[in-house]
Amino acid sequence: MRLDQTTHKKSLFQHVVGTLAPSFLIILLIGVWVFASNRNSVLVPSPVTVIQRFIKTFTNPINNQLIWGHIWASLKRVLLALLISCGIGIPFGVLIGWNKTFNAIFGTLFEVLRPIPPIAWMPLIIMLLGIGEVPKVVIVFIGTFTPIVLNTATSIRLVDTLYLDVGRMFNANERQLLFHVALPASLTSIFAGFRTATSGGLMVVMAAEMIGAKAGLGFLIQRGLDAFDIPLIMVGMIVIGLVGSVLAILTDFLERWITHGR
């Protein structure tokens, strides 16, 4: 009885902390922000100033685009790159993790190229493709491709051998083991790679849009930097965080929908 009461109190405490901690951290962050703006309002504009600048982006176009247009420009690049990365990266990761011959041929090459940051490819891609829309998508693709391949390959390699042995006991061939055992068991890890790729894609698209872009959240930040419009820079940063949060929620929902019952 005493043990049950202790467990209940511990669970209640964890629930209270889990509920209040995020709100407390947000309040703390805003408090630090207000304190910093009072110390130097030029370099750190107040929350009220940033909110007013944010509202202004809904009515005053920046380079002929309202804030919705800039959000969609960035999202379009990230989503297209993610679609291509999943279409190529998941099969590539499955082959690396499942087929030893394929891994011996292409896995080593991937491991050599993997540590190169996506930003390091930018000068070469710009020289080859210019500064239009295609190079931006290519740069984001490079940033999203790696985590998808890594998580997919790792999850395939770490599938419990017990599952595979049971499949072999029922005379399953290699194709059936892969599609009916290994892949379903790896879905959670593959989605973890997709979440990492989504956040990485947002980071990379910001850098890509700061070079020769005419729209996008990275363009907004660069425009704010050029005009010393710090509120606009902070608006861009906040919107990126909001967009990333919405994408994370949608990804989590998609994962639960696809993996439900598997």
PDB file of C-alpha atoms in Angstrom:
ATOM      1  CA  MET A   1       0.000   0.000   0.000  1.00  0.00           C
ATOM      2  CA  ARG A   2       2.754   2.432   0.935  1.00  0.00           C
ATOM      3  CA  LEU A   3       4.616   1.493  -2.252  1.00  0.00           C
ATOM      4  CA  ASP A   4       1.520   2.262  -4.338  1.00  0.00           C
ATOM      5  CA  GLN A   5       1.146   5.657  -2.641  1.00  0.00           C
ATOM      6  CA  THR A   6       4.806   6.462  -3.280  1.00  0.00           C
ATOM      7  CA  THR A   7       4.478   5.457  -6.931  1.00  0.00           C
ATOM      8  CA  HIS A   8       1.308   7.555  -7.276  1.00  0.00           C
ATOM      9  CA  LYS A   9       2.966  10.623  -5.725  1.00  0.00           C
ATOM     10  CA  LYS A  10       5.993  10.205  -7.990  1.00  0.00           C
ATOM     11  CA  SER A  11       3.774   9.881 -11.048  1.00  0.00           C
ATOM     12  CA  LEU A  12       1.745  12.945 -10.000  1.00  0.00           C
ATOM     13  CA  PHE A  13       4.935  14.955  -9.446  1.00  0.00           C
ATOM     14  CA  GLN A  14       6.270  13.976 -12.883  1.00  0.00           C
ATOM     15  CA  HIS A  15       2.948  14.942 -14.482  1.00  0.00           C
ATOM     16  CA  VAL A  16       2.935  18.351 -12.777  1.00  0.00           C
ATOM     17  CA  VAL A  17       6.562  19.005 -13.712  1.00  0.00           C
ATOM     18  CA  GLY A  18       5.960  17.870 -17.295  1.00  0.00           C
ATOM     19  CA  THR A  19       2.961  20.202 -17.553  1.00  0.00           C
ATOM     20  CA  LEU A  20       4.435  23.292 -15.919  1.00  0.00           C
ATOM     21  CA  ALA A  21       8.071  23.094 -17.059  1.00  0.00           C
ATOM     22  CA  PRO A  22       7.467  24.131 -20.712  1.00  0.00           C
ATOM     23  CA  SER A  23       5.393  27.148 -19.633  1.00  0.00           C
ATOM     24  CA  PHE A  24       8.003  28.122 -17.067  1.00  0.00           C
ATOM     25  CA  LEU A  25      10.807  27.916 -19.635  1.00  0.00           C
ATOM     26  CA  ILE A  26       8.859  30.045 -22.126  1.00  0.00           C
ATOM     27  CA  ILE A  27       8.189  32.677 -19.433  1.00  0.00           C
ATOM     28  CA  LEU A  28      11.856  32.569 -18.450  1.00  0.00           C
ATOM     29  CA  LEU A  29      12.927  33.048 -22.072  1.00  0.00           C
ATOM     30  CA  ILE A  30      10.588  36.020 -22.488  1.00  0.00           C
ATOM     31  CA  GLY A  31      11.897  37.474 -19.222  1.00  0.00           C
ATOM     32  CA  VAL A  32      15.499  37.219 -20.439  1.00  0.00           C
ATOM     33  CA  TRP A  33      14.427  38.762 -23.752  1.00  0.00           C
ATOM     34  CA  VAL A  34      12.745  41.738 -21.991  1.00  0.00           C
ATOM     35  CA  PHE A  35      15.785  42.200 -19.741  1.00  0.00           C
ATOM     36  CA  ALA A  36      18.170  42.188 -22.730  1.00  0.00           C
ATOM     37  CA  SER A  37      15.985  44.642 -24.675  1.00  0.00           C
ATOM     38  CA  ASN A  38      15.942  47.028 -21.715  1.00  0.00           C
ATOM     39  CA  ARG A  39      19.743  46.912 -21.663  1.00  0.00           C
ATOM     40  CA  ASN A  40      20.125  47.536 -25.415  1.00  0.00           C
ATOM     41  CA  SER A  41      16.917  48.053 -27.399  1.00  0.00           C
ATOM     42  CA  VAL A  42      18.835  48.701 -30.631  1.00  0.00           C
ATOM     43  CA  LEU A  43      20.458  45.263 -30.833  1.00  0.00           C
ATOM     44  CA  VAL A  44      17.693  43.402 -28.987  1.00  0.00           C
ATOM     45  CA  PRO A  45      14.252  44.828 -29.851  1.00  0.00           C
ATOM     46  CA  SER A  46      11.496  44.259 -27.323  1.00  0.00           C
ATOM     47  CA  PRO A  47       8.829  41.559 -27.784  1.00  0.00           C
ATOM     48  CA  VAL A  48       6.246  44.273 -28.489  1.00  0.00           C
ATOM     49  CA  THR A  49       8.412  45.713 -31.287  1.00  0.00           C
ATOM     50  CA  VAL A  50       8.900  42.256 -32.838  1.00  0.00           C
ATOM     51  CA  ILE A  51       5.165  41.490 -32.635  1.00  0.00           C
ATOM     52  CA  GLN A  52       4.374  44.804 -34.335  1.00  0.00           C
ATOM     53  CA  ARG A  53       6.907  44.012 -37.076  1.00  0.00           C
ATOM     54  CA  PHE A  54       5.396  40.548 -37.451  1.00  0.00           C
ATOM     55  CA  ILE A  55       1.886  41.976 -37.874  1.00  0.00           C
ATOM     56  CA  LYS A  56       3.238  44.403 -40.450  1.00  0.00           C
ATOM     57  CA  THR A  57       4.475  41.518 -42.633  1.00  0.00           C
ATOM     58  CA  PHE A  58       0.827  40.482 -43.187  1.00  0.00           C
ATOM     59  CA  THR A  59      -0.053  43.812 -44.800  1.00  0.00           C
ATOM     60  CA  ASN A  60       3.205  45.269 -46.166  1.00  0.00           C
ATOM     61  CA  PRO A  61       4.801  43.069 -48.863  1.00  0.00           C
ATOM     62  CA  ILE A  62       8.556  42.461 -48.767  1.00  0.00           C
ATOM     63  CA  ASN A  63       9.834  42.048 -52.321  1.00  0.00           C
ATOM     64  CA  ASN A  64       6.198  41.732 -53.514  1.00  0.00           C
ATOM     65  CA  GLN A  65       5.470  38.898 -51.061  1.00  0.00           C
ATOM     66  CA  LEU A  66       3.556  38.867 -47.795  1.00  0.00           C
ATOM     67  CA  ILE A  67       4.732  36.603 -44.976  1.00  0.00           C
ATOM     68  CA  TRP A  68       2.579  33.723 -46.281  1.00  0.00           C
ATOM     69  CA  GLY A  69       4.368  33.844 -49.605  1.00  0.00           C
ATOM     70  CA  HIS A  70       7.782  33.669 -47.934  1.00  0.00           C
ATOM     71  CA  ILE A  71       6.686  30.775 -45.700  1.00  0.00           C
ATOM     72  CA  TRP A  72       5.382  28.851 -48.709  1.00  0.00           C
ATOM     73  CA  ALA A  73       8.549  29.538 -50.709  1.00  0.00           C
ATOM     74  CA  SER A  74      10.687  27.929 -47.988  1.00  0.00           C
ATOM     75  CA  LEU A  75       8.232  25.098 -47.340  1.00  0.00           C
ATOM     76  CA  LYS A  76       8.029  24.271 -51.036  1.00  0.00           C
ATOM     77  CA  ARG A  77      11.803  23.868 -51.263  1.00  0.00           C
ATOM     78  CA  VAL A  78      12.004  21.763 -48.105  1.00  0.00           C
ATOM     79  CA  LEU A  79       9.041  19.514 -48.992  1.00  0.00           C
ATOM     80  CA  LEU A  80      10.288  18.904 -52.530  1.00  0.00           C
ATOM     81  CA  ALA A  81      13.765  18.048 -51.245  1.00  0.00           C
ATOM     82  CA  LEU A  82      12.262  15.740 -48.591  1.00  0.00           C
ATOM     83  CA  LEU A  83      10.140  13.980 -51.197  1.00  0.00           C
ATOM     84  CA  ILE A  84      13.189  13.335 -53.382  1.00  0.00           C
ATOM     85  CA  SER A  85      15.291  12.328 -50.363  1.00  0.00           C
ATOM     86  CA  CYS A  86      12.701   9.786 -49.217  1.00  0.00           C
ATOM     87  CA  GLY A  87      12.240   8.438 -52.743  1.00  0.00           C
ATOM     88  CA  ILE A  88      15.984   7.866 -53.150  1.00  0.00           C
ATOM     89  CA  GLY A  89      17.290   7.708 -49.573  1.00  0.00           C
ATOM     90  CA  ILE A  90      14.988   5.048 -48.120  1.00  0.00           C
ATOM     91  CA  PRO A  91      15.660   2.460 -50.879  1.00  0.00           C
ATOM     92  CA  PHE A  92      19.364   3.351 -50.781  1.00  0.00           C
ATOM     93  CA  GLY A  93      19.478   2.947 -46.994  1.00  0.00           C
ATOM     94  CA  VAL A  94      17.566  -0.342 -47.175  1.00  0.00           C
ATOM     95  CA  LEU A  95      20.048  -1.719 -49.706  1.00  0.00           C
ATOM     96  CA  ILE A  96      23.040  -0.606 -47.622  1.00  0.00           C
ATOM     97  CA  GLY A  97      21.598  -2.161 -44.498  1.00  0.00           C
ATOM     98  CA  TRP A  98      20.292  -5.366 -46.091  1.00  0.00           C
ATOM     99  CA  ASN A  99      22.650  -6.255 -48.932  1.00  0.00           C
ATOM    100  CA  LYS A 100      26.300  -6.792 -47.990  1.00  0.00           C
ATOM    101  CA  THR A 101      27.503  -6.542 -51.589  1.00  0.00           C
ATOM    102  CA  PHE A 102      25.708  -3.229 -52.156  1.00  0.00           C
ATOM    103  CA  ASN A 103      27.051  -1.952 -48.841  1.00  0.00           C
ATOM    104  CA  ALA A 104      30.610  -2.941 -49.793  1.00  0.00           C
ATOM    105  CA  ILE A 105      30.342  -1.038 -53.079  1.00  0.00           C
ATOM    106  CA  PHE A 106      28.332   2.057 -52.170  1.00  0.00           C
ATOM    107  CA  GLY A 107      28.425   2.162 -48.366  1.00  0.00           C
ATOM    108  CA  THR A 108      32.076   3.196 -48.266  1.00  0.00           C
ATOM    109  CA  LEU A 109      31.496   5.982 -50.787  1.00  0.00           C
ATOM    110  CA  PHE A 110      28.536   7.227 -48.748  1.00  0.00           C
ATOM    111  CA  GLU A 111      30.618   7.218 -45.553  1.00  0.00           C
ATOM    112  CA  VAL A 112      33.294   9.308 -47.298  1.00  0.00           C
ATOM    113  CA  LEU A 113      30.818  11.911 -48.572  1.00  0.00           C
ATOM    114  CA  ARG A 114      28.537  11.926 -45.509  1.00  0.00           C
ATOM    115  CA  PRO A 115      30.713  14.136 -43.212  1.00  0.00           C
ATOM    116  CA  ILE A 116      30.810  16.968 -45.784  1.00  0.00           C
ATOM    117  CA  PRO A 117      28.324  19.642 -44.586  1.00  0.00           C
ATOM    118  CA  PRO A 118      25.620  20.637 -47.093  1.00  0.00           C
ATOM    119  CA  ILE A 119      26.808  24.262 -46.929  1.00  0.00           C
ATOM    120  CA  ALA A 120      30.230  23.153 -48.199  1.00  0.00           C
ATOM    121  CA  TRP A 121      28.589  22.014 -51.441  1.00  0.00           C
ATOM    122  CA  MET A 122      27.053  25.439 -52.081  1.00  0.00           C
ATOM    123  CA  PRO A 123      29.914  27.064 -54.052  1.00  0.00           C
ATOM    124  CA  LEU A 124      30.237  24.041 -56.347  1.00  0.00           C
ATOM    125  CA  ILE A 125      26.477  23.760 -56.893  1.00  0.00           C
ATOM    126  CA  ILE A 126      26.150  27.482 -57.577  1.00  0.00           C
ATOM    127  CA  MET A 127      28.981  27.317 -60.140  1.00  0.00           C
ATOM    128  CA  LEU A 128      27.315  24.339 -61.839  1.00  0.00           C
ATOM    129  CA  LEU A 129      23.629  25.285 -61.596  1.00  0.00           C
ATOM    130  CA  GLY A 130      23.584  29.041 -60.929  1.00  0.00           C
ATOM    131  CA  ILE A 131      21.481  30.719 -58.240  1.00  0.00           C
ATOM    132  CA  GLY A 132      17.991  29.781 -59.384  1.00  0.00           C
ATOM    133  CA  GLU A 133      15.450  27.477 -57.762  1.00  0.00           C
ATOM    134  CA  VAL A 134      17.058  24.144 -58.676  1.00  0.00           C
ATOM    135  CA  PRO A 135      20.347  24.649 -56.779  1.00  0.00           C
ATOM    136  CA  LYS A 136      18.435  25.596 -53.605  1.00  0.00           C
ATOM    137  CA  VAL A 137      16.438  22.364 -53.755  1.00  0.00           C
ATOM    138  CA  VAL A 138      19.631  20.398 -54.476  1.00  0.00           C
ATOM    139  CA  ILE A 139      21.377  21.883 -51.439  1.00  0.00           C
ATOM    140  CA  VAL A 140      18.393  21.079 -49.194  1.00  0.00           C
ATOM    141  CA  PHE A 141      18.280  17.574 -50.718  1.00  0.00           C
ATOM    142  CA  ILE A 142      21.892  17.002 -49.668  1.00  0.00           C
ATOM    143  CA  GLY A 143      21.027  18.111 -46.131  1.00  0.00           C
ATOM    144  CA  THR A 144      17.985  15.813 -45.887  1.00  0.00           C
ATOM    145  CA  PHE A 145      19.368  12.788 -47.736  1.00  0.00           C
ATOM    146  CA  THR A 146      22.036  11.819 -45.196  1.00  0.00           C
ATOM    147  CA  PRO A 147      19.903  11.369 -42.042  1.00  0.00           C
ATOM    148  CA  ILE A 148      17.276   9.414 -43.966  1.00  0.00           C
ATOM    149  CA  VAL A 149      19.875   7.005 -45.368  1.00  0.00           C
ATOM    150  CA  LEU A 150      21.691   6.657 -42.038  1.00  0.00           C
ATOM    151  CA  ASN A 151      18.588   5.898 -39.977  1.00  0.00           C
ATOM    152  CA  THR A 152      17.160   3.564 -42.581  1.00  0.00           C
ATOM    153  CA  ALA A 153      20.381   1.563 -42.963  1.00  0.00           C
ATOM    154  CA  THR A 154      20.979   1.404 -39.210  1.00  0.00           C
ATOM    155  CA  SER A 155      17.413   0.323 -38.438  1.00  0.00           C
ATOM    156  CA  ILE A 156      17.562  -2.440 -41.064  1.00  0.00           C
ATOM    157  CA  ARG A 157      20.858  -3.718 -39.632  1.00  0.00           C
ATOM    158  CA  LEU A 158      19.485  -3.729 -36.078  1.00  0.00           C
ATOM    159  CA  VAL A 159      16.316  -5.676 -36.768  1.00  0.00           C
ATOM    160  CA  ASP A 160      16.033  -8.359 -34.092  1.00  0.00           C
ATOM    161  CA  THR A 161      17.385 -11.622 -35.538  1.00  0.00           C
ATOM    162  CA  LEU A 162      14.614 -13.438 -33.686  1.00  0.00           C
ATOM    163  CA  TYR A 163      12.061 -11.887 -36.056  1.00  0.00           C
ATOM    164  CA  LEU A 164      14.080 -13.001 -39.067  1.00  0.00           C
ATOM    165  CA  ASP A 165      14.564 -16.505 -37.672  1.00  0.00           C
ATOM    166  CA  VAL A 166      10.838 -16.886 -37.129  1.00  0.00           C
ATOM    167  CA  GLY A 167      10.256 -15.788 -40.724  1.00  0.00           C
ATOM    168  CA  ARG A 168      12.749 -18.350 -41.985  1.00  0.00           C
ATOM    169  CA  MET A 169      11.023 -21.060 -39.931  1.00  0.00           C
ATOM    170  CA  PHE A 170       7.919 -20.320 -42.002  1.00  0.00           C
ATOM    171  CA  ASN A 171       9.994 -20.607 -45.212  1.00  0.00           C
ATOM    172  CA  ALA A 172       9.984 -16.880 -45.978  1.00  0.00           C
ATOM    173  CA  ASN A 173      12.364 -15.873 -48.752  1.00  0.00           C
ATOM    174  CA  GLU A 174      14.681 -12.858 -48.644  1.00  0.00           C
ATOM    175  CA  ARG A 175      12.156 -10.567 -50.296  1.00  0.00           C
ATOM    176  CA  GLN A 176       9.435 -11.540 -47.828  1.00  0.00           C
ATOM    177  CA  LEU A 177      11.811 -11.140 -44.888  1.00  0.00           C
ATOM    178  CA  LEU A 178      12.689  -7.652 -46.072  1.00  0.00           C
ATOM    179  CA  PHE A 179       9.215  -6.340 -46.896  1.00  0.00           C
ATOM    180  CA  HIS A 180       7.155  -8.184 -44.290  1.00  0.00           C
ATOM    181  CA  VAL A 181       9.573  -8.353 -41.357  1.00  0.00           C
ATOM    182  CA  ALA A 182      12.540  -5.969 -41.559  1.00  0.00           C
ATOM    183  CA  LEU A 183      10.832  -2.886 -42.986  1.00  0.00           C
ATOM    184  CA  PRO A 184       7.787  -2.924 -40.663  1.00  0.00           C
ATOM    185  CA  ALA A 185      10.132  -3.387 -37.691  1.00  0.00           C
ATOM    186  CA  SER A 186      12.223  -0.415 -38.877  1.00  0.00           C
ATOM    187  CA  LEU A 187       9.444   2.124 -39.476  1.00  0.00           C
ATOM    188  CA  THR A 188       9.912   3.964 -36.181  1.00  0.00           C
ATOM    189  CA  SER A 189      13.642   4.486 -36.790  1.00  0.00           C
ATOM    190  CA  ILE A 190      13.018   5.508 -40.393  1.00  0.00           C
ATOM    191  CA  PHE A 191      10.581   8.160 -39.186  1.00  0.00           C
ATOM    192  CA  ALA A 192      13.172   9.338 -36.664  1.00  0.00           C
ATOM    193  CA  GLY A 193      15.495   9.935 -39.608  1.00  0.00           C
ATOM    194  CA  PHE A 194      12.695  11.767 -41.416  1.00  0.00           C
ATOM    195  CA  ARG A 195      12.192  14.071 -38.408  1.00  0.00           C
ATOM    196  CA  THR A 196      15.916  14.791 -38.294  1.00  0.00           C
ATOM    197  CA  ALA A 197      15.904  15.425 -42.039  1.00  0.00           C
ATOM    198  CA  THR A 198      12.977  17.850 -41.705  1.00  0.00           C
ATOM    199  CA  SER A 199      14.722  20.000 -39.106  1.00  0.00           C
ATOM    200  CA  GLY A 200      17.985  19.766 -41.033  1.00  0.00           C
ATOM    201  CA  GLY A 201      16.213  20.784 -44.234  1.00  0.00           C
ATOM    202  CA  LEU A 202      14.857  23.922 -42.563  1.00  0.00           C
ATOM    203  CA  MET A 203      18.348  24.861 -41.403  1.00  0.00           C
ATOM    204  CA  VAL A 204      19.884  24.289 -44.825  1.00  0.00           C
ATOM    205  CA  VAL A 205      17.153  26.133 -46.725  1.00  0.00           C
ATOM    206  CA  MET A 206      17.808  29.219 -44.588  1.00  0.00           C
ATOM    207  CA  ALA A 207      21.416  29.280 -45.763  1.00  0.00           C
ATOM    208  CA  ALA A 208      20.453  28.523 -49.371  1.00  0.00           C
ATOM    209  CA  GLU A 209      17.905  31.359 -49.440  1.00  0.00           C
ATOM    210  CA  MET A 210      20.432  33.893 -48.222  1.00  0.00           C
ATOM    211  CA  ILE A 211      22.188  33.637 -51.603  1.00  0.00           C
ATOM    212  CA  GLY A 212      20.287  34.945 -54.595  1.00  0.00           C
ATOM    213  CA  ALA A 213      16.756  34.179 -53.360  1.00  0.00           C
ATOM    214  CA  LYS A 214      13.802  36.484 -54.015  1.00  0.00           C
ATOM    215  CA  ALA A 215      11.477  34.909 -51.444  1.00  0.00           C
ATOM    216  CA  GLY A 216      11.647  32.682 -48.389  1.00  0.00           C
ATOM    217  CA  LEU A 217      12.295  32.953 -44.667  1.00  0.00           C
ATOM    218  CA  GLY A 218      16.047  32.939 -45.231  1.00  0.00           C
ATOM    219  CA  PHE A 219      15.558  35.819 -47.659  1.00  0.00           C
ATOM    220  CA  LEU A 220      13.676  37.722 -44.931  1.00  0.00           C
ATOM    221  CA  ILE A 221      16.558  37.285 -42.512  1.00  0.00           C
ATOM    222  CA  GLN A 222      19.055  38.397 -45.154  1.00  0.00           C
ATOM    223  CA  ARG A 223      16.880  41.414 -46.026  1.00  0.00           C
ATOM    224  CA  GLY A 224      16.737  42.315 -42.327  1.00  0.00           C
ATOM    225  CA  LEU A 225      20.517  41.998 -42.111  1.00  0.00           C
ATOM    226  CA  ASP A 226      21.076  44.213 -45.173  1.00  0.00           C
ATOM    227  CA  ALA A 227      18.677  46.885 -43.866  1.00  0.00           C
ATOM    228  CA  PHE A 228      19.723  46.498 -40.200  1.00  0.00           C
ATOM    229  CA  ASP A 229      16.090  45.612 -39.521  1.00  0.00           C
ATOM    230  CA  ILE A 230      16.659  43.452 -36.442  1.00  0.00           C
ATOM    231  CA  PRO A 231      12.920  43.027 -35.707  1.00  0.00           C
ATOM    232  CA  LEU A 232      12.537  41.494 -39.172  1.00  0.00           C
ATOM    233  CA  ILE A 233      15.441  39.132 -38.461  1.00  0.00           C
ATOM    234  CA  MET A 234      13.766  38.016 -35.255  1.00  0.00           C
ATOM    235  CA  VAL A 235      10.427  37.630 -37.035  1.00  0.00           C
ATOM    236  CA  GLY A 236      12.118  35.302 -39.507  1.00  0.00           C
ATOM    237  CA  MET A 237      13.687  33.296 -36.676  1.00  0.00           C
ATOM    238  CA  ILE A 238      10.408  32.961 -34.785  1.00  0.00           C
ATOM    239  CA  VAL A 239       8.468  31.932 -37.897  1.00  0.00           C
ATOM    240  CA  ILE A 240      11.108  29.290 -38.672  1.00  0.00           C
ATOM    241  CA  GLY A 241      10.612  27.879 -35.173  1.00  0.00           C
ATOM    242  CA  LEU A 242       6.822  27.849 -35.598  1.00  0.00           C
ATOM    243  CA  VAL A 243       7.035  26.187 -39.011  1.00  0.00           C
ATOM    244  CA  GLY A 244       9.447  23.588 -37.635  1.00  0.00           C
ATOM    245  CA  SER A 245       7.085  22.842 -34.744  1.00  0.00           C
ATOM    246  CA  VAL A 246       4.115  22.388 -37.090  1.00  0.00           C
ATOM    247  CA  LEU A 247       6.144  20.050 -39.318  1.00  0.00           C
ATOM    248  CA  ALA A 248       7.227  18.035 -36.262  1.00  0.00           C
ATOM    249  CA  ILE A 249       3.590  17.648 -35.141  1.00  0.00           C
ATOM    250  CA  LEU A 250       2.488  16.596 -38.635  1.00  0.00           C
ATOM    251  CA  THR A 251       5.368  14.111 -38.881  1.00  0.00           C
ATOM    252  CA  ASP A 252       4.456  12.629 -35.513  1.00  0.00           C
ATOM    253  CA  PHE A 253       0.825  12.284 -36.601  1.00  0.00           C
ATOM    254  CA  LEU A 254       1.873  10.653 -39.885  1.00  0.00           C
ATOM    255  CA  GLU A 255       4.138   8.219 -38.038  1.00  0.00           C
ATOM    256  CA  ARG A 256       1.381   7.161 -35.627  1.00  0.00           C
ATOM    257  CA  TRP A 257      -1.052   6.752 -38.517  1.00  0.00           C
ATOM    258  CA  ILE A 258       1.320   4.595 -40.599  1.00  0.00           C
ATOM    259  CA  THR A 259       2.806   2.528 -37.768  1.00  0.00           C
ATOM    260  CA  HIS A 260      -0.508   1.969 -35.953  1.00  0.00           C
ATOM    261  CA  GLY A 261      -1.059  -1.758 -35.482  1.00  0.00           C
ATOM    262  CA  ARG A 262       2.286  -2.788 -36.945  1.00  0.00           C
TER     263      ARG A 262
END
